[in-house]
């Protein structure tokens, strides 16, 4: 199948269409009803439904033998809601940092072994191009990544090392487990992380972690700028502002 944006996988489209059959008041559906709506054979629908059940996107009522939406959809929807909520809560603080420091501010969340930028507010004339909303980035060499990683614990860092996820991006990137362990200790001690030209030459960043109501590090906020505009002697004062914003966002998420 080919659509306006490229090639589609027909089986995936059909599976998603099956999920959409449950919109409205149709809480449970049988194979025949789905087959009629989809205008597909029962055998084709049965295979697709079984696949969705195996992954938790549908579940079967053991009494009626009919199907309903599964808990996996709720879990994924909850993740989307939480991250959208985080973005809304953080927005005014991002704008405050941009206005005060005339630098790009990033908001990033923790996804598996990486971080994902969920918001970015550029200052006028900003030249930071490596990041964009929705883009994934490594944890070990970004300010936001290190700010989160430090508070996930040593096991999370060892996991990245064992999986070989400590790629060298610049001559300043730390890829040695011992060096990074020391760096994480420093981040935990001072409460903020620095990316000193580790993901991109000529770019410096200072970031602080954001915690949820369970006191877990779920995101981070950072100020980024070219090294000439963000000299090391200014890091401490900027970090204080970033930490202050991170704490206020954390408190709005229930952190105490």
Short mmCIF file of N, CA, C and O in Angstrom, two decimals, residues 7-138:
data_model
loop_
_atom_site.label_atom_id
_atom_site.label_comp_id
_atom_site.label_asym_id
_atom_site.label_seq_id
_atom_site.Cartn_x
_atom_site.Cartn_y
_atom_site.Cartn_z
N UNK A 7 5.16 4.34 1.91
CA UNK A 7 4.66 2.98 1.81
C UNK A 7 4.10 2.52 3.15
O UNK A 7 4.73 2.69 4.18
N UNK A 8 2.91 1.91 3.12
CA UNK A 8 2.28 1.39 4.32
C UNK A 8 2.35 -0.14 4.33
O UNK A 8 2.32 -0.79 3.28
N UNK A 9 2.44 -0.71 5.52
CA UNK A 9 2.38 -2.17 5.68
C UNK A 9 0.92 -2.53 5.90
O UNK A 9 0.31 -2.15 6.90
N UNK A 10 0.36 -3.27 4.97
CA UNK A 10 -1.08 -3.53 4.98
C UNK A 10 -1.56 -4.20 6.26
O UNK A 10 -2.60 -3.83 6.82
N UNK A 11 -0.81 -5.18 6.76
CA UNK A 11 -1.25 -5.89 7.95
C UNK A 11 -1.29 -4.97 9.17
O UNK A 11 -2.17 -5.10 10.04
N UNK A 12 -0.34 -4.02 9.23
CA UNK A 12 -0.32 -3.07 10.34
C UNK A 12 -1.52 -2.13 10.25
O UNK A 12 -2.19 -1.84 11.25
N UNK A 13 -1.81 -1.66 9.04
CA UNK A 13 -2.97 -0.78 8.84
C UNK A 13 -4.25 -1.50 9.24
O UNK A 13 -5.12 -0.94 9.92
N UNK A 14 -4.37 -2.76 8.86
CA UNK A 14 -5.56 -3.52 9.20
C UNK A 14 -5.69 -3.73 10.72
O UNK A 14 -6.79 -3.64 11.27
N UNK A 15 -4.56 -3.98 11.37
CA UNK A 15 -4.59 -4.17 12.82
C UNK A 15 -5.06 -2.90 13.51
O UNK A 15 -5.86 -2.94 14.45
N UNK A 16 -4.55 -1.76 13.05
CA UNK A 16 -4.96 -0.48 13.64
C UNK A 16 -6.44 -0.19 13.34
O UNK A 16 -7.16 0.35 14.19
N UNK A 17 -6.88 -0.56 12.16
CA UNK A 17 -8.30 -0.39 11.82
C UNK A 17 -9.19 -1.22 12.73
O UNK A 17 -10.30 -0.80 13.08
N UNK A 18 -8.72 -2.41 13.10
CA UNK A 18 -9.49 -3.25 14.02
C UNK A 18 -9.65 -2.55 15.36
O UNK A 18 -10.75 -2.53 15.94
N UNK A 19 -8.59 -1.94 15.86
CA UNK A 19 -8.68 -1.21 17.13
C UNK A 19 -9.71 -0.08 17.03
O UNK A 19 -10.45 0.18 17.98
N UNK A 20 -9.77 0.56 15.88
CA UNK A 20 -10.70 1.67 15.70
C UNK A 20 -12.15 1.20 15.59
O UNK A 20 -13.08 2.01 15.72
N UNK A 21 -12.34 -0.10 15.35
CA UNK A 21 -13.71 -0.64 15.33
C UNK A 21 -14.39 -0.50 16.69
O UNK A 21 -15.62 -0.53 16.79
N UNK A 22 -13.58 -0.37 17.74
CA UNK A 22 -14.12 -0.31 19.09
C UNK A 22 -14.44 1.11 19.54
O UNK A 22 -14.78 1.34 20.71
N UNK A 23 -14.32 2.08 18.65
CA UNK A 23 -14.67 3.45 18.99
C UNK A 23 -16.16 3.57 19.22
O UNK A 23 -16.96 2.79 18.71
N UNK A 24 -16.58 4.57 19.95
CA UNK A 24 -17.99 4.78 20.21
C UNK A 24 -18.48 3.89 21.33
O UNK A 24 -17.84 3.70 22.34
N UNK A 25 -19.64 3.30 21.15
CA UNK A 25 -20.29 2.50 22.20
C UNK A 25 -20.00 1.01 22.08
O UNK A 25 -20.53 0.22 22.86
N UNK A 26 -19.18 0.62 21.13
CA UNK A 26 -18.92 -0.80 20.91
C UNK A 26 -17.82 -1.29 21.86
O UNK A 26 -16.64 -1.27 21.54
N UNK A 27 -18.24 -1.74 23.04
CA UNK A 27 -17.29 -2.14 24.07
C UNK A 27 -16.67 -3.48 23.74
O UNK A 27 -15.47 -3.69 23.90
N UNK A 28 -17.47 -4.43 23.26
CA UNK A 28 -16.99 -5.76 22.91
C UNK A 28 -17.49 -6.14 21.52
O UNK A 28 -18.61 -5.80 21.13
N UNK A 29 -16.65 -6.85 20.80
CA UNK A 29 -17.00 -7.29 19.46
C UNK A 29 -16.55 -8.73 19.25
O UNK A 29 -15.52 -9.15 19.78
N UNK A 30 -17.32 -9.47 18.47
CA UNK A 30 -16.93 -10.81 18.08
C UNK A 30 -16.21 -10.79 16.75
O UNK A 30 -16.18 -9.78 16.05
N UNK A 31 -15.63 -11.92 16.38
CA UNK A 31 -14.89 -12.01 15.12
C UNK A 31 -15.79 -11.69 13.94
O UNK A 31 -15.39 -10.97 13.01
N UNK A 32 -17.03 -12.18 13.96
CA UNK A 32 -17.95 -11.93 12.84
C UNK A 32 -18.26 -10.45 12.69
O UNK A 32 -18.30 -9.92 11.56
N UNK A 33 -18.46 -9.77 13.80
CA UNK A 33 -18.77 -8.34 13.75
C UNK A 33 -17.57 -7.54 13.22
O UNK A 33 -17.75 -6.62 12.40
N UNK A 34 -16.38 -7.89 13.67
CA UNK A 34 -15.19 -7.20 13.17
C UNK A 34 -15.01 -7.50 11.69
O UNK A 34 -14.68 -6.60 10.90
N UNK A 35 -15.24 -8.75 11.31
CA UNK A 35 -15.11 -9.14 9.91
C UNK A 35 -16.06 -8.34 9.02
O UNK A 35 -15.68 -7.88 7.94
N UNK A 36 -17.30 -8.16 9.50
CA UNK A 36 -18.28 -7.39 8.72
C UNK A 36 -17.85 -5.92 8.59
O UNK A 36 -17.95 -5.33 7.51
N UNK A 37 -17.38 -5.34 9.69
CA UNK A 37 -16.96 -3.94 9.65
C UNK A 37 -15.74 -3.75 8.74
O UNK A 37 -15.65 -2.76 8.01
N UNK A 38 -14.83 -4.68 8.80
CA UNK A 38 -13.58 -4.57 8.06
C UNK A 38 -13.71 -5.03 6.62
O UNK A 38 -12.85 -4.75 5.79
N UNK A 39 -14.81 -5.79 6.36
CA UNK A 39 -15.00 -6.39 5.04
C UNK A 39 -13.80 -7.30 4.68
O UNK A 39 -13.27 -7.26 3.57
N UNK A 40 -13.43 -8.09 5.67
CA UNK A 40 -12.36 -9.07 5.52
C UNK A 40 -12.88 -10.44 5.94
O UNK A 40 -13.85 -10.54 6.69
N UNK A 41 -12.19 -11.47 5.49
CA UNK A 41 -12.60 -12.83 5.87
C UNK A 41 -12.37 -13.05 7.36
O UNK A 41 -11.50 -12.41 7.98
N UNK A 42 -13.14 -13.97 7.93
CA UNK A 42 -13.01 -14.26 9.36
C UNK A 42 -11.63 -14.81 9.69
O UNK A 42 -11.08 -14.52 10.76
N UNK A 43 -11.06 -15.59 8.79
CA UNK A 43 -9.74 -16.17 9.05
C UNK A 43 -8.66 -15.08 9.13
O UNK A 43 -7.77 -15.12 9.98
N UNK A 44 -8.76 -14.07 8.26
CA UNK A 44 -7.81 -12.97 8.28
C UNK A 44 -7.96 -12.17 9.57
O UNK A 44 -6.98 -11.83 10.24
N UNK A 45 -9.22 -11.87 9.92
CA UNK A 45 -9.49 -11.10 11.13
C UNK A 45 -9.04 -11.88 12.36
O UNK A 45 -8.43 -11.30 13.28
N UNK A 46 -9.27 -13.18 12.36
CA UNK A 46 -8.90 -14.01 13.52
C UNK A 46 -7.38 -13.94 13.75
O UNK A 46 -6.93 -13.81 14.89
N UNK A 47 -6.61 -14.00 12.69
CA UNK A 47 -5.15 -13.93 12.83
C UNK A 47 -4.69 -12.58 13.37
O UNK A 47 -3.83 -12.51 14.25
N UNK A 48 -5.29 -11.52 12.85
CA UNK A 48 -4.94 -10.19 13.31
C UNK A 48 -5.35 -9.97 14.76
O UNK A 48 -4.59 -9.41 15.56
N UNK A 49 -6.54 -10.42 15.12
CA UNK A 49 -7.03 -10.26 16.48
C UNK A 49 -6.16 -11.05 17.46
O UNK A 49 -5.80 -10.55 18.54
N UNK A 50 -5.80 -12.27 17.10
CA UNK A 50 -4.94 -13.07 17.96
C UNK A 50 -3.59 -12.40 18.20
O UNK A 50 -3.03 -12.45 19.30
N UNK A 51 -3.05 -11.76 17.16
CA UNK A 51 -1.78 -11.04 17.29
C UNK A 51 -1.93 -9.87 18.25
O UNK A 51 -1.08 -9.65 19.12
N UNK A 52 -3.03 -9.13 18.12
CA UNK A 52 -3.28 -7.99 19.01
C UNK A 52 -3.49 -8.46 20.45
O UNK A 52 -3.06 -7.79 21.39
N UNK A 53 -4.12 -9.60 20.62
CA UNK A 53 -4.32 -10.15 21.96
C UNK A 53 -2.97 -10.54 22.58
O UNK A 53 -2.70 -10.27 23.75
N UNK A 54 -2.10 -11.15 21.78
CA UNK A 54 -0.80 -11.59 22.29
C UNK A 54 0.06 -10.43 22.76
O UNK A 54 0.91 -10.60 23.63
N UNK A 55 -0.16 -9.25 22.19
CA UNK A 55 0.62 -8.06 22.56
C UNK A 55 -0.10 -7.18 23.57
O UNK A 55 0.42 -6.14 23.99
N UNK A 56 -1.31 -7.58 23.96
CA UNK A 56 -2.02 -6.85 25.00
C UNK A 56 -2.89 -5.71 24.52
O UNK A 56 -3.48 -4.98 25.33
N UNK A 57 -3.00 -5.53 23.20
CA UNK A 57 -3.80 -4.43 22.67
C UNK A 57 -5.30 -4.78 22.62
O UNK A 57 -6.15 -3.89 22.59
N UNK A 58 -5.60 -6.06 22.60
CA UNK A 58 -6.96 -6.54 22.76
C UNK A 58 -6.95 -7.64 23.82
O UNK A 58 -5.91 -8.24 24.08
N UNK A 59 -8.09 -7.90 24.41
CA UNK A 59 -8.22 -9.03 25.32
C UNK A 59 -9.57 -9.69 25.10
O UNK A 59 -10.52 -9.03 24.66
N UNK A 60 -9.63 -10.97 25.42
CA UNK A 60 -10.88 -11.70 25.21
C UNK A 60 -11.61 -11.90 26.52
O UNK A 60 -11.01 -12.28 27.53
N UNK A 61 -12.90 -11.60 26.51
CA UNK A 61 -13.76 -11.86 27.65
C UNK A 61 -13.99 -13.37 27.72
O UNK A 61 -14.58 -13.96 26.82
N UNK A 62 -13.50 -14.00 28.77
CA UNK A 62 -13.57 -15.46 28.84
C UNK A 62 -15.00 -15.97 28.93
O UNK A 62 -15.27 -17.13 28.59
N UNK A 63 -15.93 -15.12 29.36
CA UNK A 63 -17.32 -15.56 29.47
C UNK A 63 -18.07 -15.42 28.14
O UNK A 63 -18.75 -16.34 27.72
N UNK A 64 -17.91 -14.28 27.48
CA UNK A 64 -18.65 -14.04 26.24
C UNK A 64 -17.87 -14.48 25.00
O UNK A 64 -18.44 -14.58 23.91
N UNK A 65 -16.53 -14.68 25.14
CA UNK A 65 -15.64 -15.02 24.03
C UNK A 65 -15.50 -13.88 23.02
O UNK A 65 -14.97 -14.06 21.93
N UNK A 66 -16.01 -12.70 23.41
CA UNK A 66 -15.88 -11.54 22.55
C UNK A 66 -14.63 -10.75 22.97
O UNK A 66 -14.03 -11.01 24.02
N UNK A 67 -14.28 -9.77 22.15
CA UNK A 67 -13.01 -9.05 22.37
C UNK A 67 -13.28 -7.60 22.76
O UNK A 67 -14.28 -7.00 22.38
N UNK A 68 -12.34 -7.07 23.53
CA UNK A 68 -12.41 -5.68 23.96
C UNK A 68 -10.99 -5.10 23.97
O UNK A 68 -10.01 -5.84 23.90
N UNK A 69 -10.90 -3.78 24.06
CA UNK A 69 -9.60 -3.12 24.08
C UNK A 69 -8.81 -3.56 25.31
O UNK A 69 -9.36 -3.70 26.40
N UNK A 70 -7.49 -3.75 25.12
CA UNK A 70 -6.64 -4.26 26.18
C UNK A 70 -5.96 -3.19 27.00
O UNK A 70 -5.94 -2.00 26.65
N UNK A 71 -5.37 -3.63 28.10
CA UNK A 71 -4.73 -2.73 29.04
C UNK A 71 -3.51 -2.02 28.44
O UNK A 71 -3.13 -0.94 28.87
N UNK A 72 -2.90 -2.64 27.42
CA UNK A 72 -1.72 -2.04 26.80
C UNK A 72 -2.03 -0.67 26.23
O UNK A 72 -1.21 0.26 26.32
N UNK A 73 -3.21 -0.50 25.67
CA UNK A 73 -3.59 0.79 25.13
C UNK A 73 -3.72 1.84 26.23
O UNK A 73 -3.33 2.99 26.05
N UNK A 74 -4.24 1.41 27.37
CA UNK A 74 -4.33 2.33 28.51
C UNK A 74 -2.95 2.76 28.98
O UNK A 74 -2.71 3.93 29.27
N UNK A 75 -2.03 1.78 29.04
CA UNK A 75 -0.67 2.08 29.49
C UNK A 75 0.01 3.08 28.57
O UNK A 75 0.63 4.04 29.01
N UNK A 76 -0.11 2.85 27.27
CA UNK A 76 0.52 3.76 26.31
C UNK A 76 -0.14 5.13 26.33
O UNK A 76 0.53 6.16 26.26
N UNK A 77 -1.47 5.13 26.44
CA UNK A 77 -2.19 6.40 26.52
C UNK A 77 -1.80 7.19 27.76
O UNK A 77 -1.67 8.41 27.72
N UNK A 78 -1.57 6.49 28.86
CA UNK A 78 -1.16 7.15 30.10
C UNK A 78 0.21 7.79 29.95
O UNK A 78 0.46 8.88 30.45
N UNK A 79 1.11 7.09 29.24
CA UNK A 79 2.45 7.64 29.01
C UNK A 79 2.37 8.93 28.19
O UNK A 79 3.04 9.91 28.48
N UNK A 80 1.54 8.90 27.16
CA UNK A 80 1.38 10.09 26.32
C UNK A 80 0.81 11.23 27.14
O UNK A 80 1.29 12.37 27.08
N UNK A 81 -0.21 10.92 27.94
CA UNK A 81 -0.84 11.97 28.75
C UNK A 81 0.16 12.58 29.73
O UNK A 81 0.24 13.80 29.89
N UNK A 82 0.93 11.72 30.40
CA UNK A 82 1.89 12.21 31.38
C UNK A 82 2.93 13.13 30.74
O UNK A 82 3.31 14.15 31.29
N UNK A 83 3.38 12.76 29.55
CA UNK A 83 4.42 13.56 28.92
C UNK A 83 3.85 14.86 28.37
O UNK A 83 4.52 15.88 28.35
N UNK A 84 2.63 14.81 27.89
CA UNK A 84 1.98 16.05 27.46
C UNK A 84 1.77 16.96 28.66
O UNK A 84 1.96 18.17 28.59
N UNK A 85 1.39 16.38 29.80
CA UNK A 85 1.17 17.15 31.01
C UNK A 85 2.48 17.77 31.49
O UNK A 85 2.52 18.93 31.89
N UNK A 86 3.56 16.99 31.43
CA UNK A 86 4.87 17.49 31.81
C UNK A 86 5.25 18.68 30.95
O UNK A 86 5.75 19.70 31.45
N UNK A 87 5.01 18.57 29.67
CA UNK A 87 5.36 19.67 28.76
C UNK A 87 4.58 20.94 29.11
O UNK A 87 5.15 22.04 29.13
N UNK A 88 3.31 20.78 29.40
CA UNK A 88 2.49 21.94 29.76
C UNK A 88 2.96 22.57 31.06
O UNK A 88 3.01 23.80 31.19
N UNK A 89 3.28 21.73 32.04
CA UNK A 89 3.74 22.24 33.33
C UNK A 89 5.07 22.97 33.20
O UNK A 89 5.34 23.94 33.91
N UNK A 90 5.93 22.47 32.31
CA UNK A 90 7.28 23.02 32.19
C UNK A 90 7.36 24.24 31.29
O UNK A 90 8.33 25.01 31.37
N UNK A 91 6.37 24.45 30.45
CA UNK A 91 6.45 25.50 29.43
C UNK A 91 6.82 26.87 29.99
O UNK A 91 7.75 27.52 29.48
N UNK A 92 6.14 27.35 31.00
CA UNK A 92 6.49 28.71 31.48
C UNK A 92 7.90 28.79 32.04
O UNK A 92 8.55 29.84 31.94
N UNK A 93 8.40 27.70 32.60
CA UNK A 93 9.75 27.71 33.15
C UNK A 93 10.79 27.69 32.03
O UNK A 93 11.85 28.32 32.14
N UNK A 94 10.48 26.98 30.96
CA UNK A 94 11.37 26.99 29.79
C UNK A 94 11.47 28.40 29.22
O UNK A 94 12.57 28.89 28.91
N UNK A 95 10.33 29.04 29.09
CA UNK A 95 10.31 30.40 28.53
C UNK A 95 11.03 31.38 29.46
O UNK A 95 11.70 32.31 28.98
N UNK A 96 10.92 31.16 30.76
CA UNK A 96 11.60 32.02 31.73
C UNK A 96 13.12 31.93 31.56
O UNK A 96 13.83 32.94 31.58
N UNK A 97 13.62 30.70 31.39
CA UNK A 97 15.06 30.51 31.23
C UNK A 97 15.56 31.10 29.92
O UNK A 97 16.65 31.68 29.86
N UNK A 98 14.79 30.96 28.85
CA UNK A 98 15.17 31.54 27.56
C UNK A 98 15.27 33.05 27.68
O UNK A 98 16.23 33.67 27.21
N UNK A 99 14.28 33.64 28.31
CA UNK A 99 14.25 35.09 28.45
C UNK A 99 15.42 35.60 29.29
O UNK A 99 16.04 36.62 28.96
N UNK A 100 15.75 34.88 30.35
CA UNK A 100 16.80 35.34 31.26
C UNK A 100 18.20 35.14 30.71
O UNK A 100 19.08 35.99 30.89
N UNK A 101 18.41 34.01 30.00
CA UNK A 101 19.77 33.67 29.57
C UNK A 101 19.99 33.75 28.06
O UNK A 101 21.12 33.52 27.60
N UNK A 102 18.93 34.08 27.31
CA UNK A 102 19.05 34.22 25.86
C UNK A 102 19.74 33.00 25.25
O UNK A 102 20.70 33.09 24.48
N UNK A 103 19.26 31.84 25.64
CA UNK A 103 19.84 30.58 25.18
C UNK A 103 18.71 29.59 24.90
O UNK A 103 17.56 29.81 25.30
N UNK A 104 19.03 28.52 24.20
CA UNK A 104 18.04 27.49 23.91
C UNK A 104 17.79 26.64 25.15
O UNK A 104 18.71 26.27 25.87
N UNK A 105 16.52 26.36 25.41
CA UNK A 105 16.14 25.52 26.54
C UNK A 105 15.50 24.24 26.02
O UNK A 105 14.62 24.28 25.15
N UNK A 106 15.97 23.12 26.55
CA UNK A 106 15.43 21.82 26.18
C UNK A 106 14.69 21.19 27.34
O UNK A 106 15.10 21.33 28.50
N UNK A 107 13.63 20.47 27.03
CA UNK A 107 12.94 19.62 27.99
C UNK A 107 12.98 18.22 27.40
O UNK A 107 12.56 18.01 26.26
N UNK A 108 13.53 17.27 28.14
CA UNK A 108 13.68 15.91 27.63
C UNK A 108 13.17 14.90 28.63
O UNK A 108 13.29 15.10 29.85
N UNK A 109 12.60 13.81 28.14
CA UNK A 109 12.09 12.74 29.00
C UNK A 109 12.90 11.48 28.77
O UNK A 109 13.56 11.30 27.74
N UNK A 110 12.85 10.60 29.73
CA UNK A 110 13.60 9.35 29.72
C UNK A 110 12.78 8.26 29.01
O UNK A 110 11.67 7.94 29.42
N UNK A 111 13.33 7.70 27.94
CA UNK A 111 12.69 6.61 27.20
C UNK A 111 13.71 5.49 27.04
O UNK A 111 14.61 5.57 26.20
N UNK A 112 13.57 4.43 27.83
CA UNK A 112 14.48 3.30 27.70
C UNK A 112 15.92 3.69 27.96
O UNK A 112 16.26 4.25 29.00
N UNK A 113 16.77 3.42 26.98
CA UNK A 113 18.20 3.73 27.11
C UNK A 113 18.56 5.10 26.55
O UNK A 113 19.73 5.43 26.43
N UNK A 114 17.56 5.88 26.18
CA UNK A 114 17.81 7.18 25.56
C UNK A 114 16.94 8.25 26.21
O UNK A 114 16.12 7.97 27.08
N UNK A 115 17.14 9.47 25.75
CA UNK A 115 16.22 10.53 26.11
C UNK A 115 15.55 11.00 24.81
O UNK A 115 16.08 10.81 23.71
N UNK A 116 14.39 11.60 24.96
CA UNK A 116 13.68 12.18 23.82
C UNK A 116 13.33 13.61 24.16
O UNK A 116 12.80 13.90 25.24
N UNK A 117 13.66 14.51 23.25
CA UNK A 117 13.32 15.92 23.45
C UNK A 117 11.82 16.09 23.27
O UNK A 117 11.28 15.81 22.19
N UNK A 118 11.14 16.52 24.32
CA UNK A 118 9.69 16.71 24.22
C UNK A 118 9.31 18.17 24.07
O UNK A 118 8.16 18.50 23.80
N UNK A 119 10.29 19.06 24.26
CA UNK A 119 10.04 20.47 23.97
C UNK A 119 11.39 21.18 23.79
O UNK A 119 12.41 20.75 24.34
N UNK A 120 11.37 22.22 23.02
CA UNK A 120 12.56 23.03 22.76
C UNK A 120 12.12 24.46 22.52
O UNK A 120 11.23 24.71 21.70
N UNK A 121 12.71 25.38 23.26
CA UNK A 121 12.40 26.80 23.09
C UNK A 121 13.69 27.50 22.72
O UNK A 121 14.64 27.54 23.50
N UNK A 122 13.74 28.03 21.51
CA UNK A 122 14.94 28.68 21.01
C UNK A 122 14.95 30.16 21.35
O UNK A 122 13.91 30.83 21.34
N UNK A 123 16.14 30.65 21.62
CA UNK A 123 16.32 32.09 21.79
C UNK A 123 16.47 32.73 20.42
O UNK A 123 16.82 32.05 19.45
N UNK A 124 16.20 34.01 20.30
CA UNK A 124 16.39 34.69 19.01
C UNK A 124 17.83 34.51 18.52
O UNK A 124 18.79 34.68 19.27
N UNK A 125 17.96 34.10 17.27
CA UNK A 125 19.28 33.93 16.70
C UNK A 125 19.97 32.66 17.10
O UNK A 125 21.18 32.49 16.88
N UNK A 126 19.24 31.73 17.71
CA UNK A 126 19.84 30.47 18.15
C UNK A 126 20.36 29.68 16.96
O UNK A 126 19.75 29.64 15.89
N UNK A 127 21.51 29.01 17.16
CA UNK A 127 22.12 28.24 16.08
C UNK A 127 22.23 26.76 16.44
O UNK A 127 22.97 26.00 15.83
N UNK A 128 21.51 26.32 17.45
CA UNK A 128 21.55 24.92 17.86
C UNK A 128 20.61 24.12 16.96
O UNK A 128 19.40 24.31 16.97
N UNK A 129 21.18 23.23 16.17
CA UNK A 129 20.39 22.50 15.18
C UNK A 129 20.34 21.00 15.44
O UNK A 129 19.56 20.29 14.83
N UNK A 130 21.17 20.49 16.35
CA UNK A 130 21.23 19.04 16.53
C UNK A 130 19.97 18.49 17.18
O UNK A 130 19.63 17.32 17.03
N UNK A 131 19.27 19.32 17.93
CA UNK A 131 18.10 18.86 18.67
C UNK A 131 16.82 19.35 18.02
O UNK A 131 16.77 20.41 17.41
N UNK A 132 15.77 18.55 18.19
CA UNK A 132 14.44 18.95 17.76
C UNK A 132 13.42 18.11 18.53
O UNK A 132 13.73 17.01 18.98
N UNK A 133 12.23 18.64 18.69
CA UNK A 133 11.21 17.94 19.44
C UNK A 133 10.92 16.59 18.79
O UNK A 133 10.71 16.50 17.59
N UNK A 134 10.92 15.55 19.61
CA UNK A 134 10.68 14.20 19.12
C UNK A 134 11.94 13.41 18.80
O UNK A 134 11.89 12.21 18.58
N UNK A 135 13.08 14.09 18.78
CA UNK A 135 14.33 13.42 18.44
C UNK A 135 14.90 12.70 19.65
O UNK A 135 14.89 13.20 20.76
N UNK A 136 15.43 11.51 19.42
CA UNK A 136 16.09 10.75 20.47
C UNK A 136 17.56 11.14 20.54
O UNK A 136 18.15 11.54 19.55
N UNK A 137 18.14 10.99 21.72
CA UNK A 137 19.55 11.31 21.91
C UNK A 137 20.12 10.41 23.00
O UNK A 137 19.39 9.89 23.84
N UNK A 138 21.44 10.21 22.99
CA UNK A 138 22.07 9.35 24.00
C UNK A 138 22.06 10.00 25.38
O UNK A 138 21.97 11.22 25.51
#
